[in-house]
Tab-separated table of C-alpha atoms and ligand atoms in Angstrom:
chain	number	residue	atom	x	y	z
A	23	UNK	CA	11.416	-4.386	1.195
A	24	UNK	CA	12.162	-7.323	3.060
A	25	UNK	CA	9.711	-10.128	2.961
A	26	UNK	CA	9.138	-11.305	6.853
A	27	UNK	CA	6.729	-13.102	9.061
A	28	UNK	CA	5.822	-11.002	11.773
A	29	UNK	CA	7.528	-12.947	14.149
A	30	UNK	CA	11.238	-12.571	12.595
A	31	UNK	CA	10.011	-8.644	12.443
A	32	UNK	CA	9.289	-8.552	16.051
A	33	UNK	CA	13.096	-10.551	16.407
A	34	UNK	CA	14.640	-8.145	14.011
A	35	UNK	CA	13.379	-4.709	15.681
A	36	UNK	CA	13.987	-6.667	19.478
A	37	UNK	CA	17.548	-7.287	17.928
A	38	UNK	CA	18.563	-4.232	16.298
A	39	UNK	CA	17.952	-2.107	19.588
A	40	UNK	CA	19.657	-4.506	21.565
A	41	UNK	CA	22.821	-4.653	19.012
A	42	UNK	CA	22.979	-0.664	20.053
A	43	UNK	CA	22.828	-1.041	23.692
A	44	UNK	CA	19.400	-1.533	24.524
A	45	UNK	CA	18.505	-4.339	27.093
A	46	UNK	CA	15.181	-6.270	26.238
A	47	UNK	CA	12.866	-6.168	28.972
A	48	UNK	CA	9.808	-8.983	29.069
A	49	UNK	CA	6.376	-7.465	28.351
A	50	UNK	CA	3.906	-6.465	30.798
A	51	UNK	CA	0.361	-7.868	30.852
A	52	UNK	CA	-2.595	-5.658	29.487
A	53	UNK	CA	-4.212	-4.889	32.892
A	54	UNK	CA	-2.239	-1.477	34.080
A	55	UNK	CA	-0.387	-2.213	37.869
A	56	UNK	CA	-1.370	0.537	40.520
A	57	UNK	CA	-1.809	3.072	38.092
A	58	UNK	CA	-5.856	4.297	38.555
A	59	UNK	CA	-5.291	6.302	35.322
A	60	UNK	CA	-5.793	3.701	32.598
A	61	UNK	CA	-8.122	0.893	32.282
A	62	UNK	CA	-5.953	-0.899	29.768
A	63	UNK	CA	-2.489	-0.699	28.718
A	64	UNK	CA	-2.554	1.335	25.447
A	65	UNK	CA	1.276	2.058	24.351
A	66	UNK	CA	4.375	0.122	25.167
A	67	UNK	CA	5.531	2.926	27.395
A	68	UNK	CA	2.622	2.716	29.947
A	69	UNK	CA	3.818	-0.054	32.174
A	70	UNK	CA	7.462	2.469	32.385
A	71	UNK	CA	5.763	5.550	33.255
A	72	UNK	CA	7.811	5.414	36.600
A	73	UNK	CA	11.250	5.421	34.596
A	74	UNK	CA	9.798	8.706	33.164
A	75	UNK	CA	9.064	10.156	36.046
A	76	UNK	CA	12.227	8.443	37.915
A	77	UNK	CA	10.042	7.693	41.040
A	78	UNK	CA	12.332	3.995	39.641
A	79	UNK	CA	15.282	3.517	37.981
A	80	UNK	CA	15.178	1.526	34.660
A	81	UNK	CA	17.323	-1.769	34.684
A	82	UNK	CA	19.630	0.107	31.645
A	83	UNK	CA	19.208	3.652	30.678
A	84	UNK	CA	18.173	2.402	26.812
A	85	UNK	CA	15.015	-0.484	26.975
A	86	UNK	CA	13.672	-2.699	24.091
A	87	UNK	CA	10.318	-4.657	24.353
A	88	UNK	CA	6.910	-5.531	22.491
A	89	UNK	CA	3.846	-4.789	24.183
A	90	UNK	CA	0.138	-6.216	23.722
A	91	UNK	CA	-1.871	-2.531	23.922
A	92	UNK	CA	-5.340	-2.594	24.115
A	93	UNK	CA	-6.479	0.618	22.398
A	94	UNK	CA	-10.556	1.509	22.223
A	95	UNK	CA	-10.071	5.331	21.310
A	96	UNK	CA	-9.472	3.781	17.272
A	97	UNK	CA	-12.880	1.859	18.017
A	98	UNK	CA	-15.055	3.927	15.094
A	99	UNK	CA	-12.122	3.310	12.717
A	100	UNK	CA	-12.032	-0.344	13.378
A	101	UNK	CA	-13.208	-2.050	9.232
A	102	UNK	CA	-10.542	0.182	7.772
A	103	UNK	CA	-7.081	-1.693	6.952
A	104	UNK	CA	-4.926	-0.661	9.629
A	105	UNK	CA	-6.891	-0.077	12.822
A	106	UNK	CA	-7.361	-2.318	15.640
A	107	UNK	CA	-8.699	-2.058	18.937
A	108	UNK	CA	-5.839	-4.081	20.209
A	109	UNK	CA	-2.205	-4.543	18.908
A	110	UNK	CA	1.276	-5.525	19.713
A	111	UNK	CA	3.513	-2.445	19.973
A	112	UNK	CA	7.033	-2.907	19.232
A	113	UNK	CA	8.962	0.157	21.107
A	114	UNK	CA	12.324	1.280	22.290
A	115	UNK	CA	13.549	3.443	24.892
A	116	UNK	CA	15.967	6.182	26.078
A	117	UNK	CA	16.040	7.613	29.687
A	118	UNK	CA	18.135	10.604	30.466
A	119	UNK	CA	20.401	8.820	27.878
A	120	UNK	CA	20.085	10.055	23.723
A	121	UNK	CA	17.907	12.230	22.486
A	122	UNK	CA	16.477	13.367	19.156
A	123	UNK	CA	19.425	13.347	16.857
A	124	UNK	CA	20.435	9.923	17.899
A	125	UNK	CA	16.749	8.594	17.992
A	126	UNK	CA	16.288	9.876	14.526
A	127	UNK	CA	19.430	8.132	13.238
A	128	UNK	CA	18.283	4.497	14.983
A	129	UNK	CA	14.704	4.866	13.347
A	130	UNK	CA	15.961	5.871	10.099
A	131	UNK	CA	18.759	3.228	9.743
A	132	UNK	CA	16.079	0.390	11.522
A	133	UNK	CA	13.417	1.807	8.438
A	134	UNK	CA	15.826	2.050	5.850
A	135	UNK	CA	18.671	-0.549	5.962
A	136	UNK	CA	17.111	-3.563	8.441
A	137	UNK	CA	13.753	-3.407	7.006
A	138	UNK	CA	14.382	-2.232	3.706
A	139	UNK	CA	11.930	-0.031	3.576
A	140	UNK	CA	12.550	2.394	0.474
A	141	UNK	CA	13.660	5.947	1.151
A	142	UNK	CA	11.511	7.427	-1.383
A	143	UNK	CA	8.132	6.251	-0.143
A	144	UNK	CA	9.075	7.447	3.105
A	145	UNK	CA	7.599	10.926	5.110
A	146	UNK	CA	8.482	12.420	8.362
A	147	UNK	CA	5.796	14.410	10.259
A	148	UNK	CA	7.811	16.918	12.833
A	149	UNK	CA	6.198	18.924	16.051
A	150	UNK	CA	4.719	22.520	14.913
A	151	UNK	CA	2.834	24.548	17.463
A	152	UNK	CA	-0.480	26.223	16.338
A	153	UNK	CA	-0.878	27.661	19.908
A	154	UNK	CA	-3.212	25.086	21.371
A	155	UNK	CA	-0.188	23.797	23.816
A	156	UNK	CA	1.036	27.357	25.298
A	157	UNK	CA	4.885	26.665	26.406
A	158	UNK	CA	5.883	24.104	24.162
A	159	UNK	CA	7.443	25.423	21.499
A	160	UNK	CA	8.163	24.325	18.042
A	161	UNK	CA	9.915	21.426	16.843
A	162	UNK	CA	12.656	22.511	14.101
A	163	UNK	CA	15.467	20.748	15.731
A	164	UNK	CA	13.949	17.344	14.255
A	165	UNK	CA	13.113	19.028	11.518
A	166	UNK	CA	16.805	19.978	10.781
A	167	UNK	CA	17.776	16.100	12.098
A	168	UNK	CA	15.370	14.722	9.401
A	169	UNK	CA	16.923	16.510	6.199
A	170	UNK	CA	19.862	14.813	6.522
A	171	UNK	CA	18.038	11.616	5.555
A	172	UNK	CA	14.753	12.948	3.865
A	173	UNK	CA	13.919	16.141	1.148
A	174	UNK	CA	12.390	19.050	3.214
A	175	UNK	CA	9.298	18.050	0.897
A	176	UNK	CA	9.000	15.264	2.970
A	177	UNK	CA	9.445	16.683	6.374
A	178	UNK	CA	5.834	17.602	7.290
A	179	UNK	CA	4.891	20.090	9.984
A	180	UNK	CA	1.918	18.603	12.188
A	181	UNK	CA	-0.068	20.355	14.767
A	182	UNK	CA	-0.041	19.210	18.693
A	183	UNK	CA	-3.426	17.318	17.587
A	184	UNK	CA	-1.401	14.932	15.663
A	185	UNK	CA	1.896	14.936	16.942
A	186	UNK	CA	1.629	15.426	20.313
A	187	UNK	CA	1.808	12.083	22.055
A	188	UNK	CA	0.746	11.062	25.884
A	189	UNK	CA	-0.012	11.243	28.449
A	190	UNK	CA	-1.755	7.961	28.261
A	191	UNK	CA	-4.499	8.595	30.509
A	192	UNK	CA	-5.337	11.007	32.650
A	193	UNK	CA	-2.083	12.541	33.716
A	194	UNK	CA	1.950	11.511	33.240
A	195	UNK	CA	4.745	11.875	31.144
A	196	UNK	CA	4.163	13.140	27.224
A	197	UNK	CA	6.079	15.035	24.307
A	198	UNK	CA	5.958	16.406	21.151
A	199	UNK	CA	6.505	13.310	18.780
A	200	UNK	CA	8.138	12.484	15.078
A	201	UNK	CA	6.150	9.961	13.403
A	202	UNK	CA	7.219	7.919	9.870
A	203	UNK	CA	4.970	7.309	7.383
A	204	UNK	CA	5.491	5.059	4.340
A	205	UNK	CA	3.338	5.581	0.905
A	206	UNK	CA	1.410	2.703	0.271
A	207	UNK	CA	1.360	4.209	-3.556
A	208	UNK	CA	-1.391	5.937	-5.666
A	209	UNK	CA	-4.310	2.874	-6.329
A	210	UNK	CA	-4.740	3.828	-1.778
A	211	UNK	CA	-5.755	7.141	-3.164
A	212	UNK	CA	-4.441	10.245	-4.832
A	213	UNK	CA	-5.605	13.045	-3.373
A	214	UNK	CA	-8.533	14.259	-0.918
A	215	UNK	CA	-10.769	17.354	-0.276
A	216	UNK	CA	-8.187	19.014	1.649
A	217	UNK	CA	-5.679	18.472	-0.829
A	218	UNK	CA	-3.290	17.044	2.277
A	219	UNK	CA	0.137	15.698	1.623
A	220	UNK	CA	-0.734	12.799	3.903
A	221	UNK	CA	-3.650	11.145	2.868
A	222	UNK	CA	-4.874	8.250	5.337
A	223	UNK	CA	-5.541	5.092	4.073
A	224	UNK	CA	-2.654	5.824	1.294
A	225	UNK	CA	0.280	7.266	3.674
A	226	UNK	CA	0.204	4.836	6.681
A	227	UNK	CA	2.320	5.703	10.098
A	228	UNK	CA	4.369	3.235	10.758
A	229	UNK	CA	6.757	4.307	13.275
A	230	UNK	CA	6.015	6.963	16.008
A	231	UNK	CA	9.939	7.069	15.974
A	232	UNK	CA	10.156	9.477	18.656
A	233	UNK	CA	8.087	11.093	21.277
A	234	UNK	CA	10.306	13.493	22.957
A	235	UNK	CA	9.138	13.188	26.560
A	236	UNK	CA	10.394	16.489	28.060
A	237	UNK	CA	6.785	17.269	29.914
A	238	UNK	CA	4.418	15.746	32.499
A	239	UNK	CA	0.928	16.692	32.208
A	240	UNK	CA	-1.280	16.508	35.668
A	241	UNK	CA	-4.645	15.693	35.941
A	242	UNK	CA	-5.569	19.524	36.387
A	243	UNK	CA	-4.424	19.536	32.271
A	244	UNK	CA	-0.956	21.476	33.905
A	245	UNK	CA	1.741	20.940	32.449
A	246	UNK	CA	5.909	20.725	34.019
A	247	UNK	CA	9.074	19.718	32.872
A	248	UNK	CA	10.268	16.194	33.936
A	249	UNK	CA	13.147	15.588	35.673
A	250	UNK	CA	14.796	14.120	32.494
A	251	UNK	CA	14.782	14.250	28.965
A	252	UNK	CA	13.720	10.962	27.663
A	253	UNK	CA	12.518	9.011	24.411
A	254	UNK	CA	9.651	6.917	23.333
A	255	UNK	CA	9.077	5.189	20.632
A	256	UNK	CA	6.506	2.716	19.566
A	257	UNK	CA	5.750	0.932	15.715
A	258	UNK	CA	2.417	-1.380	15.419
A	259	UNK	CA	4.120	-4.828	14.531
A	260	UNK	CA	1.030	-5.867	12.645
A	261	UNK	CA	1.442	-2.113	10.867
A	262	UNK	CA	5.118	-3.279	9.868
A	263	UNK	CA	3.356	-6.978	8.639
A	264	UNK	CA	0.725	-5.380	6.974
A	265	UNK	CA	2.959	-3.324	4.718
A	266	UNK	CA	6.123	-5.938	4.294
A	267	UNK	CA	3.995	-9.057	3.520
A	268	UNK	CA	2.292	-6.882	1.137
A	269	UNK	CA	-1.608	-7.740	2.902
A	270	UNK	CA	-4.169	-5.981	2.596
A	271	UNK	CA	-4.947	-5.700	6.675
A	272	UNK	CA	-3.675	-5.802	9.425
A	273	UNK	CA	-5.962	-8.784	9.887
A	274	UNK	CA	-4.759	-10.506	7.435
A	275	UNK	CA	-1.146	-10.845	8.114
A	276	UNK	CA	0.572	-14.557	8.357
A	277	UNK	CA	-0.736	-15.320	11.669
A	278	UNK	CA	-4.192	-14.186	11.414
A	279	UNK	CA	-4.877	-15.321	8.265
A	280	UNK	CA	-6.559	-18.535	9.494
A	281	UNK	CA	-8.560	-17.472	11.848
A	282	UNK	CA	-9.184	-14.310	9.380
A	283	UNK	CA	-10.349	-15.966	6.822
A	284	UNK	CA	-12.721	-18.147	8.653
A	285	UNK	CA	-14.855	-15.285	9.693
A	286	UNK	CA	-14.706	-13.737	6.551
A	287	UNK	CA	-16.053	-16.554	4.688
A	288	UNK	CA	-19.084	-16.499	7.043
A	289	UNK	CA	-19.102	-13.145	7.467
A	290	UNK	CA	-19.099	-11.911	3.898
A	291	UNK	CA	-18.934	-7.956	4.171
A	292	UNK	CA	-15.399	-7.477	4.265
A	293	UNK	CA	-15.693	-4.438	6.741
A	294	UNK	CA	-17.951	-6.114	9.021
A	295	UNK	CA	-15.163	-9.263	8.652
A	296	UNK	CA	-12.558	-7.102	9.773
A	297	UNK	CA	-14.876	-5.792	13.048
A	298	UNK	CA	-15.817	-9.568	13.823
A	299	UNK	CA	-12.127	-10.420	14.204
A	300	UNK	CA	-10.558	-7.656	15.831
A	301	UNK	CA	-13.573	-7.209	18.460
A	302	UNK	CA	-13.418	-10.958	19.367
A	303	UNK	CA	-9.592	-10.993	19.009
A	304	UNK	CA	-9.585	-8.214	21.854
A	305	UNK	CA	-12.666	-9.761	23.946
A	306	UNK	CA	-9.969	-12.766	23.953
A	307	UNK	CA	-7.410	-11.176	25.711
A	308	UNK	CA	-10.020	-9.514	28.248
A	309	UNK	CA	-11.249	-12.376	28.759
A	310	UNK	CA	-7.836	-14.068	28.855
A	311	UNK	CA	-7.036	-11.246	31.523
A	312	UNK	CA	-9.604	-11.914	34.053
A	313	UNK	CA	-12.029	-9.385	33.065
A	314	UNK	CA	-15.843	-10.048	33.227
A	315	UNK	CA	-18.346	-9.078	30.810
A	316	UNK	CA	-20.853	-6.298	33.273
A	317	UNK	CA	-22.257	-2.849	33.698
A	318	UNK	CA	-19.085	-1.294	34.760
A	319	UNK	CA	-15.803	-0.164	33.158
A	320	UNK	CA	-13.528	-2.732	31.826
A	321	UNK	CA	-16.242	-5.460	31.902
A	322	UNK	CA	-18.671	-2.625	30.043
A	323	UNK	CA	-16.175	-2.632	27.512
A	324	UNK	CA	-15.630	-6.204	27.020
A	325	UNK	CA	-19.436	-6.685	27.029
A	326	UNK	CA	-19.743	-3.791	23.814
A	327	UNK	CA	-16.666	-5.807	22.018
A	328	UNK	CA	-18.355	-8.850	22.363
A	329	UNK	CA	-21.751	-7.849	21.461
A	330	UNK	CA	-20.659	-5.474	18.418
A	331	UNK	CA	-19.034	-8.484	17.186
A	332	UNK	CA	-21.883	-10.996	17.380
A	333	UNK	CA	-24.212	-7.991	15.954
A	334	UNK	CA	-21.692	-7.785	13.003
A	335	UNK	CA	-22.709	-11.360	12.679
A	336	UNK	CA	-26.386	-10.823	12.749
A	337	UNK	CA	-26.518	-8.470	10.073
A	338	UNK	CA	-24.481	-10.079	7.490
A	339	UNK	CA	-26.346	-13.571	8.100
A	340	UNK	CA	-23.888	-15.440	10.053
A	341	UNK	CA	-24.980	-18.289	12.232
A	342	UNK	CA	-24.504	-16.596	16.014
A	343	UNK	CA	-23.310	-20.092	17.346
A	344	UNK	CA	-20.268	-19.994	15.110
A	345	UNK	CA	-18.984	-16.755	17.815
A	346	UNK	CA	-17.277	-19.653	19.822
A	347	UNK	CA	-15.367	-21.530	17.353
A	348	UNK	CA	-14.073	-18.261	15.809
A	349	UNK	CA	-12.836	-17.361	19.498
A	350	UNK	CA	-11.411	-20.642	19.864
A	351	UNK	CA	-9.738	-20.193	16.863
A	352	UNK	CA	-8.138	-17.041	17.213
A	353	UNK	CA	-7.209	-18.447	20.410
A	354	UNK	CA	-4.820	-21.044	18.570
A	355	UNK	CA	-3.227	-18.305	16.908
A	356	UNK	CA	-3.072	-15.526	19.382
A	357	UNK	CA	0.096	-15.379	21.931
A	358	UNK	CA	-1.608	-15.535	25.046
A	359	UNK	CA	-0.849	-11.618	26.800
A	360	UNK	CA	1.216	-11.500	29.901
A	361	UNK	CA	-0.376	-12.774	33.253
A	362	UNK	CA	-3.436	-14.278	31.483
A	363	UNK	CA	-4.496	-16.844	34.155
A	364	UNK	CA	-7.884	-17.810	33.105
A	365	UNK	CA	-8.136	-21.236	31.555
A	366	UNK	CA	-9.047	-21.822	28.061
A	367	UNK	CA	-12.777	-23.563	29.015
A	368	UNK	CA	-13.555	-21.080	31.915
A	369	UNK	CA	-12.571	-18.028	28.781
A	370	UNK	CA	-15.260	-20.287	26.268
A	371	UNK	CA	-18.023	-20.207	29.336
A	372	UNK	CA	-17.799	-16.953	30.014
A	373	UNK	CA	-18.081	-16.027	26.867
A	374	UNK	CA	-20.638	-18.267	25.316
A	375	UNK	CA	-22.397	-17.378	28.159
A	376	UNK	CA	-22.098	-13.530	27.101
A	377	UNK	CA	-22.580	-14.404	23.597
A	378	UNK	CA	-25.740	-16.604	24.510
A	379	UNK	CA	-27.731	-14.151	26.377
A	380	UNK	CA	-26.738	-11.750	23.558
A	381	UNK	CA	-27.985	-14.004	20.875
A	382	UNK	CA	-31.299	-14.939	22.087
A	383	UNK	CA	-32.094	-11.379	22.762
A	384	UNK	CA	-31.180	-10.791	18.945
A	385	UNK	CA	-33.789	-13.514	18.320
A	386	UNK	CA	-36.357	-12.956	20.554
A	387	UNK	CA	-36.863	-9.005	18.510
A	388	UNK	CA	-35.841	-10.395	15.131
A	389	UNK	CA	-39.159	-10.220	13.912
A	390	UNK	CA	-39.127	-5.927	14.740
A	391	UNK	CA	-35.933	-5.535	13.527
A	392	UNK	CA	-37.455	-7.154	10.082
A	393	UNK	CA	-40.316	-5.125	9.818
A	394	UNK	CA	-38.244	-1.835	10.325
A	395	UNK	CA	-36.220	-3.208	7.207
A	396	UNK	CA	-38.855	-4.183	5.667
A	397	UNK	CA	-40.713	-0.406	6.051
A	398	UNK	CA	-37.552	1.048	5.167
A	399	UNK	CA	-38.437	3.649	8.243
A	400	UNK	CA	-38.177	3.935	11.781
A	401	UNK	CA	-39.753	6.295	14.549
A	402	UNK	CA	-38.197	7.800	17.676
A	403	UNK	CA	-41.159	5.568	19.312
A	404	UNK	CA	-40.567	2.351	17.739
A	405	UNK	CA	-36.719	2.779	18.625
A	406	UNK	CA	-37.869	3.913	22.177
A	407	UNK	CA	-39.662	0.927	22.616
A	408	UNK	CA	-37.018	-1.040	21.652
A	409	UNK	CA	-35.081	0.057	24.025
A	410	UNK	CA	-36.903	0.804	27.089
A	411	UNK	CA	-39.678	-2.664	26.809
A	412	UNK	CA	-37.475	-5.305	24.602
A	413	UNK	CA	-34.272	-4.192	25.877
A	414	UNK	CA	-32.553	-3.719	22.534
A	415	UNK	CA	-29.367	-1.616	22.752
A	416	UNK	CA	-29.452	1.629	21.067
A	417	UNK	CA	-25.922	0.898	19.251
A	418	UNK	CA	-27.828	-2.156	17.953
A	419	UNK	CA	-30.628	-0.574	15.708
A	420	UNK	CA	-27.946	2.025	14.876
A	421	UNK	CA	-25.945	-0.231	13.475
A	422	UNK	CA	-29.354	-2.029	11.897
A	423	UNK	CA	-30.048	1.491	10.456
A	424	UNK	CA	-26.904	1.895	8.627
A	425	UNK	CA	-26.455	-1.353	7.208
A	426	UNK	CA	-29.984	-0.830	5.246
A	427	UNK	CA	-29.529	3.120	4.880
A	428	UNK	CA	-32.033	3.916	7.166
A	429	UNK	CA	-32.244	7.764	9.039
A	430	UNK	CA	-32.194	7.305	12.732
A	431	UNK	CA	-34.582	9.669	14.648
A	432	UNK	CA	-32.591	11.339	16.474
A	433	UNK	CA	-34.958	14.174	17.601
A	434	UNK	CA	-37.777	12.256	18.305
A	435	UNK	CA	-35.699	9.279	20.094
A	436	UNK	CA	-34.033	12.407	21.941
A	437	UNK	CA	-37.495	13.720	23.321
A	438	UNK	CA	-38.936	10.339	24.035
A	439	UNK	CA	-35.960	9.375	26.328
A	440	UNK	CA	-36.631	12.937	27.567
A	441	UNK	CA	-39.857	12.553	28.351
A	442	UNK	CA	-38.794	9.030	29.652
A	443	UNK	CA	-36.362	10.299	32.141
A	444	UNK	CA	-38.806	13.510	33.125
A	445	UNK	CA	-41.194	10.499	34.154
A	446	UNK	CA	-38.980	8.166	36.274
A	447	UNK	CA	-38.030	11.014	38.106
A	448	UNK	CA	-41.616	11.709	39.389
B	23	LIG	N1	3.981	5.849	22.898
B	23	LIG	C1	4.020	6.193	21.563
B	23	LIG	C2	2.849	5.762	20.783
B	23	LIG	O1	2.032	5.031	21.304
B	23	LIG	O2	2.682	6.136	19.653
């Protein structure tokens, strides 16, 4: 495999697609534009739903671009080595123009002979319907496409759960997908309960090589042909870093690593490293983005990001004023997204205001949340109280919980909010 810094992979994939005929269109920025159905742009095809739909023609029928993607449905994976809540999407287009033999060819050449990516360590998972998507029938056409570069071994059927991509949000344009994944090798893990061929954390996906966008669903969960066959395709370039500077995170590729391995020398817990960064890293380019931390929506989100990260800091001893140089860090190293307009100082007030009200709150109980530690136990009341007098958030002494193995009470936290609730509405 070819040794590369994740900006010459981001030139090479940019390149290759635009060496067959594919015209490189800028990115977009991660707020979506008149499109009520997202809150944040999660795939690099989101911004062309229109081409999809042809409500607007594309510039060229074949398109090339990266694509910062905010994605919080990964959030509970986030610690592992190749989630993030946001990312750069590398991805590549065809509207009305090829389909899936020629799609199949471009990924497997880009994989094979750009990247150098060896053939053997290589699997292909192909559309297979188990009945959950009535009208969509099976995949084997990409199935036959793939043995002329892979065993049939290789080739693995996957149900609509898996490789079923879109739409992304509510309603729009989707398709049955191929995805590549690339064996990170045994010491990732050998087998697992299920005995699967895949396992994750050991066979990575690195390419959704093709979605096959044939279908629109509508908000009603109908779902139509479109008015074109088309193809998406989108690869995670810190996936691709990851795996061809031989890291072992998608955190820790070469222009992270700084900023990386600052928080993880005051954060120690590697995990809890890993959450630190990418939480902050995508509270940056909220932030960056003109988003608020509040109550509501985006700014909700931004305001869990920010305080999951500072609580990650909390619990693993971490000084809480050290949030802002580790976001003005990252800033140095981060490519600002598309239509950020907030200045750097009003992105550090806004959030050190955030992080401030956050922190003394964290102070202000610290002396409950020792004494649950410290009794090894904790009642629905005490968390109750927590919560509805000190104004602790419940994801807070969750978190608290697991870090020193403690059993949340459910039930009895359950029945006191109950009761709680029963009360108010007297
Ligand atoms: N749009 C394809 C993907 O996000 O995987």
């Amino acid at each position: 495999m070819k040794q590369m810094t994740t900006e010459e992979i981001k030139n090479t994939f940019l390149d290759y697609f635009q060496n067959n005929g594919h015209l490189v269109i800028p990115k977009s920025g991660i707020i979506p534009k008149n499109d009520p159905t997202l809150l944040f742009i999660n795939a690099g095809m989101a911004p062309l739903k229109d081409y999809f739909l042809q409500k607007t023609i594309p510039p060229s029928k074949r398109l090339t671009n990266y694509q910062d993607c905010i994605r919080l449905i990964d959030i509970d994976s986030i610690g592992d080595s190749y989630h993030g809540t946001s990312f750069r999407m590398m991805g590549s287009w065809s509207f009305g123009d090829y389909f899936k033999e020629e799609s199949i060819e471009l990924a497997f050449k880009l994989i094979t002979e750009v990247f150098g990516f060896p053939k053997e360590k290589l699997y292909a998972t192909v559309f297979v319907n188990d009945g959950t998507l009535p009208g969509v029938p099976d995949d084997f056409e990409s199935a036959e496409i793939w043995k002329k570069y892979l065993p049939a071994d290789r080739i693995i059927p996957s149900p609509p759960s898996d490789n079923f991509w879109g739409p992304p949000g509510d309603s729009g344009p989707c398709g049955p997908c191929t995805e590549v994944f690339f064996d990170r090798g045994e010491s990732f893990g050998s087998t697992n309960e299920n005995k699967d061929i895949l396992i994750s954390g050991r066979h990575i996906e690195i390419w959704n090589a093709g979605v096959f966008m044939e279908y629109f669903i509508d908000e009603e969960k109908n779902i139509s042909l479109l008015p074109q066959k088309c193809v998406d395709t989108g690869a995670g370039m810190e996936r691709f870093a990851m795996i061809l500077q031989n890291k072992n995170s998608i955190h820790e590729i070469d222009q992270y690593e700084i900023p990386f391995s600052y928080i993880a020398e005051n954060v120690l817990d590697l995990k809890w490293s890993r959450i630190v960064f990418d939480h902050l890293k995508t509270s940056l380019l909220m932030l960056q983005s003109g988003i608020k931390p509040s109550n509501q929506k985006e700014g909700y989100l931004l305001r869990r990001l920010i305080r999951r990260s500072l609580t990650g800091m909390y619990l693993n001893g971490c000084d809480l004023q050290k949030s802002n140089d580790f976001l003005s860090l990252i800033s140095e190293h981060l490519e600002k997204p598309t239509g950020a307009y907030v200045k750097d100082e009003e992105v550090v007030s806004i959030f050190s205001n955030e992080s401030g009200l956050f922190s003394k709150m964290l102070k202000r109980n610290k002396k409950y949340f020792d004494k649950i530690v410290a009794e090894g136990n904790l009642t629905g009341e005490y968390a109750f109280a927590l919560k509805a007098t000190h104004g602790v958030p419940e994801e807070l002494v969750r978190e608290l919980c697991n870090k020193y193995h403690i059993t949340f009470p459910e039930d009895d936290f359950l029945e006191k909010m109950t009761q709680h609730k029963e009360v108010s509405k007297k």
